[in-house]
Tab-separated table of C-alpha atoms and ligand atoms in Angstrom:
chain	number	residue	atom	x	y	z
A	1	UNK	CA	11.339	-38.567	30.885
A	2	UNK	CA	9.109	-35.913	32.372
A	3	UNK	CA	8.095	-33.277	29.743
A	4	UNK	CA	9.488	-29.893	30.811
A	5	UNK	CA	9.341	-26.861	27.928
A	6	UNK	CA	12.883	-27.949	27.297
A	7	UNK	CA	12.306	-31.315	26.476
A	8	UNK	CA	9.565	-30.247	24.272
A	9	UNK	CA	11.759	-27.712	22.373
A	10	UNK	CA	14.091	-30.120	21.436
A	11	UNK	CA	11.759	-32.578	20.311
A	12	UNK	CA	10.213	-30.266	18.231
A	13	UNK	CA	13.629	-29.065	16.865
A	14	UNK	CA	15.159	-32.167	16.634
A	15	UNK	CA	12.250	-32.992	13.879
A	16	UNK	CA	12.764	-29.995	12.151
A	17	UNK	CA	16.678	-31.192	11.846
A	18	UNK	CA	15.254	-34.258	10.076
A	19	UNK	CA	12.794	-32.409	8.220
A	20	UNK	CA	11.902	-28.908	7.109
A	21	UNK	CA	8.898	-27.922	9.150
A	22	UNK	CA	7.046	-24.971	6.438
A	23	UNK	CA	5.415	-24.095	9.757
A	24	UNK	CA	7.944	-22.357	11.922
A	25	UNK	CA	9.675	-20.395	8.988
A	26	UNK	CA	9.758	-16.916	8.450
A	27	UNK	CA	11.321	-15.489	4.944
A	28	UNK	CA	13.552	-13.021	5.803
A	29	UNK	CA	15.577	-11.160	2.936
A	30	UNK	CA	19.159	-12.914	3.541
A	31	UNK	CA	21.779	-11.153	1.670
A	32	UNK	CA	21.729	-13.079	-1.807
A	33	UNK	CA	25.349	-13.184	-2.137
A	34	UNK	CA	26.016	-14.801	1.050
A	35	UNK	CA	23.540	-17.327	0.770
A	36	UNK	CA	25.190	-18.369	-2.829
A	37	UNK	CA	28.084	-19.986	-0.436
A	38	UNK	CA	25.398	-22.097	1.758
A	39	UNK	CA	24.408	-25.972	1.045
A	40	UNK	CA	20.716	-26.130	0.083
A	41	UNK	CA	19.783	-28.482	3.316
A	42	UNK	CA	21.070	-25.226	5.696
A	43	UNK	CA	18.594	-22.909	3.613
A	44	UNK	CA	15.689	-25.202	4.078
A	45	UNK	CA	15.669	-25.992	7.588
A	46	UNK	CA	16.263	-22.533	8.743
A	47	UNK	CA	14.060	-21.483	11.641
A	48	UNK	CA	14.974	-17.438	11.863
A	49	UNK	CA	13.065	-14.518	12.589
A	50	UNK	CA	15.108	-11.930	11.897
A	51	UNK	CA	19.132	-11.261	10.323
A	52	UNK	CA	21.473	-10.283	12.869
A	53	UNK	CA	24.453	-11.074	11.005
A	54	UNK	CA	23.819	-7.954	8.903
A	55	UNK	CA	25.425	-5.914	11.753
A	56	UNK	CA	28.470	-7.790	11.989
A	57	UNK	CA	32.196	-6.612	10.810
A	58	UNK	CA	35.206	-7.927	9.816
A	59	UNK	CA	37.458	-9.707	12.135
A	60	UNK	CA	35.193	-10.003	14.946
A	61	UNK	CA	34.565	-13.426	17.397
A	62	UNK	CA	31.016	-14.091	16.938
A	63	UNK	CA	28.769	-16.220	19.411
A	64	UNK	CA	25.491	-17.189	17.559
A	65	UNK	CA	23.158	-18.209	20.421
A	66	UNK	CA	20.970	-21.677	19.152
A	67	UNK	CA	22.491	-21.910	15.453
A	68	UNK	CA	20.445	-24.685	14.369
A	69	UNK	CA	21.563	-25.660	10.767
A	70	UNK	CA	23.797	-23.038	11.204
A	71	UNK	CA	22.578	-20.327	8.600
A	72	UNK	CA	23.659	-17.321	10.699
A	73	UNK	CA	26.824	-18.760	11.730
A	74	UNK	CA	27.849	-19.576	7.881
A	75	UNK	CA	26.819	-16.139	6.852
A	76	UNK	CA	28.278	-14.419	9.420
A	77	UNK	CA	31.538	-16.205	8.921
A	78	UNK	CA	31.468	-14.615	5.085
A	79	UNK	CA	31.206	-10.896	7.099
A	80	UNK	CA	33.929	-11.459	9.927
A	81	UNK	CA	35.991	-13.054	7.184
A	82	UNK	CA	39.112	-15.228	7.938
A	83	UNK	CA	40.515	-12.662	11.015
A	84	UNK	CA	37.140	-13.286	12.434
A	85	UNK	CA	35.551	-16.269	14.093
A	86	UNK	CA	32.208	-17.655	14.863
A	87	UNK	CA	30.831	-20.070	17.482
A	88	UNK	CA	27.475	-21.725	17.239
A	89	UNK	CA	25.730	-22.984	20.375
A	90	UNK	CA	22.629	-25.607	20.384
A	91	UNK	CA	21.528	-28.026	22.547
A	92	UNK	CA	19.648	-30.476	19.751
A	93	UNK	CA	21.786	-33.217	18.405
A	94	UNK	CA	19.881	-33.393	15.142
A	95	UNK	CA	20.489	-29.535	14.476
A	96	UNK	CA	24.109	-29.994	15.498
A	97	UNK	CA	24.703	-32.885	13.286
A	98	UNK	CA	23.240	-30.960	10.261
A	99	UNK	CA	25.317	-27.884	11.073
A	100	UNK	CA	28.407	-29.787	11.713
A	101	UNK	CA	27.924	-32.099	8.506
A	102	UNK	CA	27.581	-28.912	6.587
A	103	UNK	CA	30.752	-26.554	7.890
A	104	UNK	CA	33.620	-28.450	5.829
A	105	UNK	CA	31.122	-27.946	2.726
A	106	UNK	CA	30.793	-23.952	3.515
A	107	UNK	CA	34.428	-23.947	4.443
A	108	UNK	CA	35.752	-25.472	1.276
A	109	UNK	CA	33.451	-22.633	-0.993
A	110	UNK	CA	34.752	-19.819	1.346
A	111	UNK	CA	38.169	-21.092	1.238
A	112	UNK	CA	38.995	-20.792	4.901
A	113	UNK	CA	37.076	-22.619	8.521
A	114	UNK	CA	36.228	-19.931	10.915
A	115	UNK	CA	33.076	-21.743	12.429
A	116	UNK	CA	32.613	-24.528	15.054
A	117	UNK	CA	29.718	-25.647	16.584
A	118	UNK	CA	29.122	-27.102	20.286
A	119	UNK	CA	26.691	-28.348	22.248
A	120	UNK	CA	25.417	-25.914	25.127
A	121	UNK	CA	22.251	-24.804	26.774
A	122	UNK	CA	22.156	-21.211	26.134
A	123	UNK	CA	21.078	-20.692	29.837
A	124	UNK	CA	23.528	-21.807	30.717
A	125	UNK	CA	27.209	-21.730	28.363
A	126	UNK	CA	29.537	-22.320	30.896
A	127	UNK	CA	28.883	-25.902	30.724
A	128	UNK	CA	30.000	-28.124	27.671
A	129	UNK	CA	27.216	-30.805	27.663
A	130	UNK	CA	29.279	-33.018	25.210
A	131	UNK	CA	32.169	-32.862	28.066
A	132	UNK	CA	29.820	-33.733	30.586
A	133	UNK	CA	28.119	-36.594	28.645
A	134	UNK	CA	31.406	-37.997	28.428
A	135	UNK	CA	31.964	-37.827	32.129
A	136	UNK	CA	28.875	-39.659	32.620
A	137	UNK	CA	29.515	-42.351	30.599
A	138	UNK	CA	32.575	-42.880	32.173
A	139	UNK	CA	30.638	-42.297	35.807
A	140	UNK	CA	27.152	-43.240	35.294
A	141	UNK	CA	24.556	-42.397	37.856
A	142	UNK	CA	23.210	-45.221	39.904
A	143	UNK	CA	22.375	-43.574	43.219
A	144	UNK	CA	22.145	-39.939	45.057
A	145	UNK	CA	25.789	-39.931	45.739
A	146	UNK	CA	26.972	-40.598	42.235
A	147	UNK	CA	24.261	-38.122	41.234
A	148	UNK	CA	26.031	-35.369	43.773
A	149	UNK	CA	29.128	-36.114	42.904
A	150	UNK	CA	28.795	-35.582	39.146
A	151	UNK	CA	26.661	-32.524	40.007
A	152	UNK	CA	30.141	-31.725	41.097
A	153	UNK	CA	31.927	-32.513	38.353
A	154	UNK	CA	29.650	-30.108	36.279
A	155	UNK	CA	30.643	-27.141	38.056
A	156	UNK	CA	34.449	-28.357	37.985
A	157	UNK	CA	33.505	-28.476	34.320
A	158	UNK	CA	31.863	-24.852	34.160
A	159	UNK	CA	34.786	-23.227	36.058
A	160	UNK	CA	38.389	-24.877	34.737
A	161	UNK	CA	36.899	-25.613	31.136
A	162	UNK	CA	34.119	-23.471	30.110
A	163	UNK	CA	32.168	-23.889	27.075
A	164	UNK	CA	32.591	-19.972	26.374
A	165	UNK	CA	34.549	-18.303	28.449
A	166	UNK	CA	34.079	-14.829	30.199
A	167	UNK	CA	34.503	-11.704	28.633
A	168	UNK	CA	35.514	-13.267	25.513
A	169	UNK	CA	33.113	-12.654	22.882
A	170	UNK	CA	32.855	-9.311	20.469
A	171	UNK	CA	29.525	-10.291	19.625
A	172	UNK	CA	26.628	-12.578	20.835
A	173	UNK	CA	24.056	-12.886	18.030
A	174	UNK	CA	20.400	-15.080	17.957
A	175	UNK	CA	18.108	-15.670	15.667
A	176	UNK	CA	14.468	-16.149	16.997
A	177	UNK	CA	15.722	-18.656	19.970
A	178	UNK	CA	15.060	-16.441	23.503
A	179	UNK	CA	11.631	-16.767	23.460
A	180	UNK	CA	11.927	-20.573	23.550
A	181	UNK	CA	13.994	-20.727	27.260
A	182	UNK	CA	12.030	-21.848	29.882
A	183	UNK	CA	10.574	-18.206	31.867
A	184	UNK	CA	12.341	-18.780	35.169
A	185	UNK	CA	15.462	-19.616	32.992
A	186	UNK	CA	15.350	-16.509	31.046
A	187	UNK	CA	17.274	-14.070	33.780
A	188	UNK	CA	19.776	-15.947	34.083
A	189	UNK	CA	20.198	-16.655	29.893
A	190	UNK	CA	20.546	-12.563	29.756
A	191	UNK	CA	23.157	-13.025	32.198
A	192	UNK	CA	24.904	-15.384	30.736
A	193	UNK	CA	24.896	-13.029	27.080
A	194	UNK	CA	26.409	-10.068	29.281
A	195	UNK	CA	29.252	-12.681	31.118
A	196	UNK	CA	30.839	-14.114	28.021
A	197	UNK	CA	30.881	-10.523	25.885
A	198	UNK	CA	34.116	-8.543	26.856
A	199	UNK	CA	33.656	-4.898	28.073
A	200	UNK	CA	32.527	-3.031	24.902
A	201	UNK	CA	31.048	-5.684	23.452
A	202	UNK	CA	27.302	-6.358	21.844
A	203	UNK	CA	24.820	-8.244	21.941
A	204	UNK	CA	22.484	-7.771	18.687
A	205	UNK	CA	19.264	-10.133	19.050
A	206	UNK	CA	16.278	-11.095	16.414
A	207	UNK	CA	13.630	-12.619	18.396
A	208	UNK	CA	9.248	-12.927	18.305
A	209	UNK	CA	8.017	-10.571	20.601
A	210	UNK	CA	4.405	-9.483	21.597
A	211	UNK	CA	2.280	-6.773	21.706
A	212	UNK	CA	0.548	-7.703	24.253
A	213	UNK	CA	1.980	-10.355	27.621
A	214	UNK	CA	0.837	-13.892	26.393
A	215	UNK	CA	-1.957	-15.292	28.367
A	216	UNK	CA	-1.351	-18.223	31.200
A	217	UNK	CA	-3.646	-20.317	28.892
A	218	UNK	CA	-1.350	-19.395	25.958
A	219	UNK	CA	1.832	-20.061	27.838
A	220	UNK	CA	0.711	-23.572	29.019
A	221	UNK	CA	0.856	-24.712	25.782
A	222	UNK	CA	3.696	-26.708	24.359
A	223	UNK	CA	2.909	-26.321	20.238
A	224	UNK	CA	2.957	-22.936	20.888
A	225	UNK	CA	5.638	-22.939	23.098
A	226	UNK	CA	8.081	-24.771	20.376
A	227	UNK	CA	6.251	-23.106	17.909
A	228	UNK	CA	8.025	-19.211	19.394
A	229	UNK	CA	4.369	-17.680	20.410
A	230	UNK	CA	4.107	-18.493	24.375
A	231	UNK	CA	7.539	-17.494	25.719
A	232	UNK	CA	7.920	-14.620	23.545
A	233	UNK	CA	8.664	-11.295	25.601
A	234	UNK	CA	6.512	-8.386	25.519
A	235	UNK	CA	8.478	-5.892	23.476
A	236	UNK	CA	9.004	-3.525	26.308
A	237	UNK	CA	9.978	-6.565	28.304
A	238	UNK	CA	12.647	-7.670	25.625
A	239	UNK	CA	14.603	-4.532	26.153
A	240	UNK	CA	13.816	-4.440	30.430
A	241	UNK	CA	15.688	-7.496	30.250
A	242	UNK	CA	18.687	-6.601	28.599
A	243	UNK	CA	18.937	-3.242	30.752
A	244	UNK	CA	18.580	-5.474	34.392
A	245	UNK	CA	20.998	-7.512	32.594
A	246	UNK	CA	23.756	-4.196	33.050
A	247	UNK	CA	23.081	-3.554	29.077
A	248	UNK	CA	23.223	0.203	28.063
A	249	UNK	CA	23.004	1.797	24.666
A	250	UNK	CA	19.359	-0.424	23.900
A	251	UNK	CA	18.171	0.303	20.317
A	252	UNK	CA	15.528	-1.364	18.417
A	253	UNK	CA	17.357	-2.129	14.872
A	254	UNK	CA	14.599	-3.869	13.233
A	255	UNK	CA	10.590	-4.255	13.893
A	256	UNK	CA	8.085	-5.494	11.572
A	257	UNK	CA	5.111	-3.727	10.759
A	258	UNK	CA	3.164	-6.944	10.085
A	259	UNK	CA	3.314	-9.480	12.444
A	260	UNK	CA	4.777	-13.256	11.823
A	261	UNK	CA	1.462	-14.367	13.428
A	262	UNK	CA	-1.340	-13.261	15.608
A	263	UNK	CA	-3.160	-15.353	17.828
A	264	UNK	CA	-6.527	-14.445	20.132
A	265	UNK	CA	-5.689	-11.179	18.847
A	266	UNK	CA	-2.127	-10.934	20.071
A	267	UNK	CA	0.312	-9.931	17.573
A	268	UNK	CA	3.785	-11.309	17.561
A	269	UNK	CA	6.289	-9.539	15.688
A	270	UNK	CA	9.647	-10.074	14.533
A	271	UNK	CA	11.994	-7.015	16.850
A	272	UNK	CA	15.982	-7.083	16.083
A	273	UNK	CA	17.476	-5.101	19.344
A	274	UNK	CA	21.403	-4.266	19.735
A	275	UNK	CA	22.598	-4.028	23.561
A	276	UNK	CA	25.941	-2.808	24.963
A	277	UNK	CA	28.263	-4.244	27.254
A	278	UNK	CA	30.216	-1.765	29.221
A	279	UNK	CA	29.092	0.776	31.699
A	280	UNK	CA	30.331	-0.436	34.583
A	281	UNK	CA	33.607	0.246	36.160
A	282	UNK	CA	35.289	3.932	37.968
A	283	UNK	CA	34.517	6.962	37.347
A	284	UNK	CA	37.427	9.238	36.953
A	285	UNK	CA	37.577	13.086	36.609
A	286	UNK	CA	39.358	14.218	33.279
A	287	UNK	CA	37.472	17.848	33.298
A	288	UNK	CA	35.406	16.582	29.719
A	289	UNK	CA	32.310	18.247	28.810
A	290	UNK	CA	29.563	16.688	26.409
A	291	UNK	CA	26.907	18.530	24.629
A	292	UNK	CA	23.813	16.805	23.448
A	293	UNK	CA	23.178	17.734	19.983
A	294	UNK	CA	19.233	17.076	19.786
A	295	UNK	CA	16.504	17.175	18.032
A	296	UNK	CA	14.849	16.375	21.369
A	297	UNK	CA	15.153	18.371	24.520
A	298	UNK	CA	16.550	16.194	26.783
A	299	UNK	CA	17.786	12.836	26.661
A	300	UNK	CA	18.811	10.214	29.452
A	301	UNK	CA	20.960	7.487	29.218
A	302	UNK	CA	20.717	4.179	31.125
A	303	UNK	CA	22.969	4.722	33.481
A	304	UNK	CA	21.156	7.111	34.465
A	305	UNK	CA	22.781	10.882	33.401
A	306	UNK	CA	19.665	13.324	31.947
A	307	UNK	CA	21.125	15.468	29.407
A	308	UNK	CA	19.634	18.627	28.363
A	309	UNK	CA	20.082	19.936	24.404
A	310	UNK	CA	23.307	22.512	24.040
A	311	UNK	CA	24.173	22.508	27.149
A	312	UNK	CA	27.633	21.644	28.476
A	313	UNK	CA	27.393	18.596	30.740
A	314	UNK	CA	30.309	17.197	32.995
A	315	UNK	CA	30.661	13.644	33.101
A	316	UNK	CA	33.228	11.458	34.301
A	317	UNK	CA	35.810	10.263	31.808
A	318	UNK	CA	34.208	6.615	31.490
A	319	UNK	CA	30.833	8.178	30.325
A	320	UNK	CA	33.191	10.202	27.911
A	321	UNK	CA	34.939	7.724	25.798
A	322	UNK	CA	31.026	5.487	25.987
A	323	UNK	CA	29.467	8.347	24.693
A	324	UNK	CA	32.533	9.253	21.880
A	325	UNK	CA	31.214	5.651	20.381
A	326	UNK	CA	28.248	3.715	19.171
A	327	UNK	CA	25.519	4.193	19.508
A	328	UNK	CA	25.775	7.536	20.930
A	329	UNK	CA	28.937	9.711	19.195
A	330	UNK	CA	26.380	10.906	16.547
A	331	UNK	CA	24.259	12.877	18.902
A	332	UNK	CA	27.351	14.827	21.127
A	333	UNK	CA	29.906	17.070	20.524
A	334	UNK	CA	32.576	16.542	22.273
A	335	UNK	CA	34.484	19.117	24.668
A	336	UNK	CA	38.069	18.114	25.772
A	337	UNK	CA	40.281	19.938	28.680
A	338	UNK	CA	42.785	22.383	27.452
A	339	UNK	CA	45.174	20.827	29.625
A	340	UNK	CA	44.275	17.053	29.497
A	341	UNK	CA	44.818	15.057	32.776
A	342	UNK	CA	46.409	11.936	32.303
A	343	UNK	CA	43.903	8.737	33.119
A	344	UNK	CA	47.004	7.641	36.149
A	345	UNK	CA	46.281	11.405	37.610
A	346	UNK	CA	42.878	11.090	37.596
A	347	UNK	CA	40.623	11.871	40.581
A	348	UNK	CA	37.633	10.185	41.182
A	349	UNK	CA	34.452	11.977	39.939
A	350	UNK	CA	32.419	13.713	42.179
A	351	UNK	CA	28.806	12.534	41.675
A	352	UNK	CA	28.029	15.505	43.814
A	353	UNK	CA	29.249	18.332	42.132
A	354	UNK	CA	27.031	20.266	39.119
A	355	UNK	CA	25.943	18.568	36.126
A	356	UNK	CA	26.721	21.244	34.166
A	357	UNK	CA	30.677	22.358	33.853
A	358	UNK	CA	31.679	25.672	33.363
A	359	UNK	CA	33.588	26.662	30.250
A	360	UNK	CA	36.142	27.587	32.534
A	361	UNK	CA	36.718	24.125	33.776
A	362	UNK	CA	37.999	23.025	30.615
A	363	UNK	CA	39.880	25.754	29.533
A	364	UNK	CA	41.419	26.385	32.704
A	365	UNK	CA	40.764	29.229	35.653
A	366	UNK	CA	43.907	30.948	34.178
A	367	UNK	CA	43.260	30.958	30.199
A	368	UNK	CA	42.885	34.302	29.311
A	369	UNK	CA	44.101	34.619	25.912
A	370	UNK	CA	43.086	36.965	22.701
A	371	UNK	CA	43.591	36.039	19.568
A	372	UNK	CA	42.302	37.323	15.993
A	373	UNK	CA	39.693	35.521	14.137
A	374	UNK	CA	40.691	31.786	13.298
A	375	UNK	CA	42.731	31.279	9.425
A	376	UNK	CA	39.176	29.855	7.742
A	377	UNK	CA	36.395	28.002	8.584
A	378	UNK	CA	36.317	24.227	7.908
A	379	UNK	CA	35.543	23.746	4.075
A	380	UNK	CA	34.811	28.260	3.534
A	381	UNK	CA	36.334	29.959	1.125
A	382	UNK	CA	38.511	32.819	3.361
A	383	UNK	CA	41.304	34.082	0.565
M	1	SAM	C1	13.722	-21.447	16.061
M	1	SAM	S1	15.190	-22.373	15.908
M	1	SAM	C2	16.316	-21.141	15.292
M	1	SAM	C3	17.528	-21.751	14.678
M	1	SAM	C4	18.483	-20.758	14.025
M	1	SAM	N1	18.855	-19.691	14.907
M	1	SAM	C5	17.926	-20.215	12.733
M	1	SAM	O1	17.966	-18.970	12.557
M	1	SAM	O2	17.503	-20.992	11.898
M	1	SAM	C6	15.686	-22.581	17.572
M	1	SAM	C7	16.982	-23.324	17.806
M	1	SAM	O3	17.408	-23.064	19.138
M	1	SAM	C8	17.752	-24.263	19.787
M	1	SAM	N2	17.461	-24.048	21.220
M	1	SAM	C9	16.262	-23.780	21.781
M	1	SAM	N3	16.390	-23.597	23.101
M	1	SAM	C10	17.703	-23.748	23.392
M	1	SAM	C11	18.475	-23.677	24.591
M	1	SAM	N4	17.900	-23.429	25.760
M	1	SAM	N5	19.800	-23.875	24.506
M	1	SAM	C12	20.402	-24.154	23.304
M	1	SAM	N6	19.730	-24.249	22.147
M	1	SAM	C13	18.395	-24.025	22.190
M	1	SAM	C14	16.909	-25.327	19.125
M	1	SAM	O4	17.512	-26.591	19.239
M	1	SAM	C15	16.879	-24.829	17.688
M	1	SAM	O5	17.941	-25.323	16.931
């Protein structure tokens, strides 16, 4: 078999299935309770950089991107709770088998089963591999038209049964598994994150980045490829990748101040980054005005809309309702239409007109009223 990165990834993680490998761990401060309800073997072969799970909630479908042994995905299960439910996705048999062996255990101490696991490259999740190893063994290849024809067959596979479907995941979660995809793979593993999470969705991502871009020397090797050094993304790169992906709302959760490891004076740190799903789509004219709160002067979003501190801003009424929720609603106040127009008598929003929108606008061009000072202020004392 020729030796690609992939083939060398697996190797190296179907070992540390069979074994723990001391080597690629990094402690991380799991929530103690949580781990209380995991089999030792999950605990020791546990390959993370980072905790993801911590920003989970109940009652949300969770895709945990190269789940290993399947820590994440049995913690996170514990914080979605029994509404909730969690998918883990790996492409080494020997990490599969341990998860897998492992869920009835984790089930039985939690009380309910809200976790499966299934085979998948993460490049590439429309495709079920265990489907289409099936398919081959009933079809196996013995020339180029067998080979064509179950190239076929894949892509039958990827469009009427998908391993995870579109726009059907609350959350996609990883845990120090990005930086292992092959580089010319990686655009299309970003897009892949942003087709299976539905509009409004996240994707919240631990992974080794680097302070510096890793050196072709560097990258050419497969130790450190496995070992999550050579494909790691710059940290500036990590979150260009997520925005060209259609992400908005980037935030670094997490970095470490020390780095996991540093080698020819590169530094590779553990970075946990949250990403948004959602700012595409019409823009419709409700007459809403946002004002940017501060502390800094001006802010701009990325999709593009600078906002100056205290003043009022139009924006259409998609921008509006992003902007009313995470990450953003802390840093607005919010300025509805006296009269609100109804989303079906909408306009569409015109990009041309001023950024800024009159007072008027929202109260109306005929709202002249006078009135006497308001009852109280909110929480004052007013007899
Ligand atoms: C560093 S370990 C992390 C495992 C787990 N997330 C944890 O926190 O312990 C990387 C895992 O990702 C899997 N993996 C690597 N590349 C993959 C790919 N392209 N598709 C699916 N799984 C992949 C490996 O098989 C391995 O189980």
């Amino acid at each position: 078999m020729p030796q690609t990165v992939e083939t060398f990834v697996k190797q190296r993680y179907a070992s540390a299935a069979r074994a723990p490998e001391a080597k690629l761990c990094c402690a991380i401060p799991y929530e103690p309770l949580h781990l209380k309800m995991l089999p030792q073997e999950v605990i020791d072969k546990d390959y993370g950089c980072g905790d993801p799970s911590k920003y989970l909630r109940p009652g949300e479908t969770v895709l945990d991107l190269g789940s290993g042994s399947g820590k994440i995905c049995f913690i996170a299960a514990q914080i979605v709770g029994p509404s909730g439910r969690v998918i883990g996705v790996d492409m080494t048999d020997d990490m599969l088998e341990v998860a897998r062996r492992n869920a009835p255990l984790v089930a039985e101490r939690l009380g309910y089963a809200n976790v499966e696991f299934c085979k998948g490259r993460i490049q590439d999740l429309a495709l079920d591999l265990e489907k289409l190893e099936a398919d081959l063994q009933a079809n196996p290849i013995q020339s180029s038209e067998s080979f064509l024809a179950a190239e076929a067959r894949a892509e039958e596979l990827r469009v009427t049964q998908p391993l995870v479907a579109s726009d059907s995941i609350d959350v996609v979660v990883s845990n120090c598994v990005l930086n292992l995809v092959d580089a010319v793979a990686k655009g299309k593993l970003f897009g892949e994150i942003f087709r299976v999470l539905r509009n409004g969705g996240r994707a919240v991502i631990s992974d080794i980045v680097s302070d510096e871009p890793v050196p072709e020397q560097l990258q050419n090797d497969p130790e450190l490829w496995s070992g999550c050094i050579s494909g790691a993304f710059t940290e500036a790169g990590f979150l260009r990748a997520f925005l060209e992906a259609g992400f908005y709302g980037l935030q670094i959760l997490k970095r470490d101040v020390a780095p996991w490891q540093t080698v020819e004076g590169i530094e590779f740190r553990s970075l946990t980054v949250e990403a948004f799903k959602g700012k595409q789509g019409d823009c419709f004219e409700r007459n809403q005005a946002v004002i940017y709160k501060g502390p800094f002067r001006e802010v701009l979003d990325d999709d593009g809309h600078r906002i100056e501190r205290g003043k009022r801003y139009a924006v259409c009424d998609k921008t509006y309702q992003l902007f009313k929720e995470a990450p953003y609603r802390e840093f607005f106040e919010f300025v509805d239409p006296r009269v609100e127009i109804p989303l079906e008598n909408a306009q569409p929003f015109d990009c041309s007109r001023p950024e800024l929108r009159h007072p008027k606008e929202t109260k109306g061009e005929n709202y002249h009223s006078t009135s006497g000072p308001n009852q109280c202020c909110e929480g004052g004392s007013c007899p």
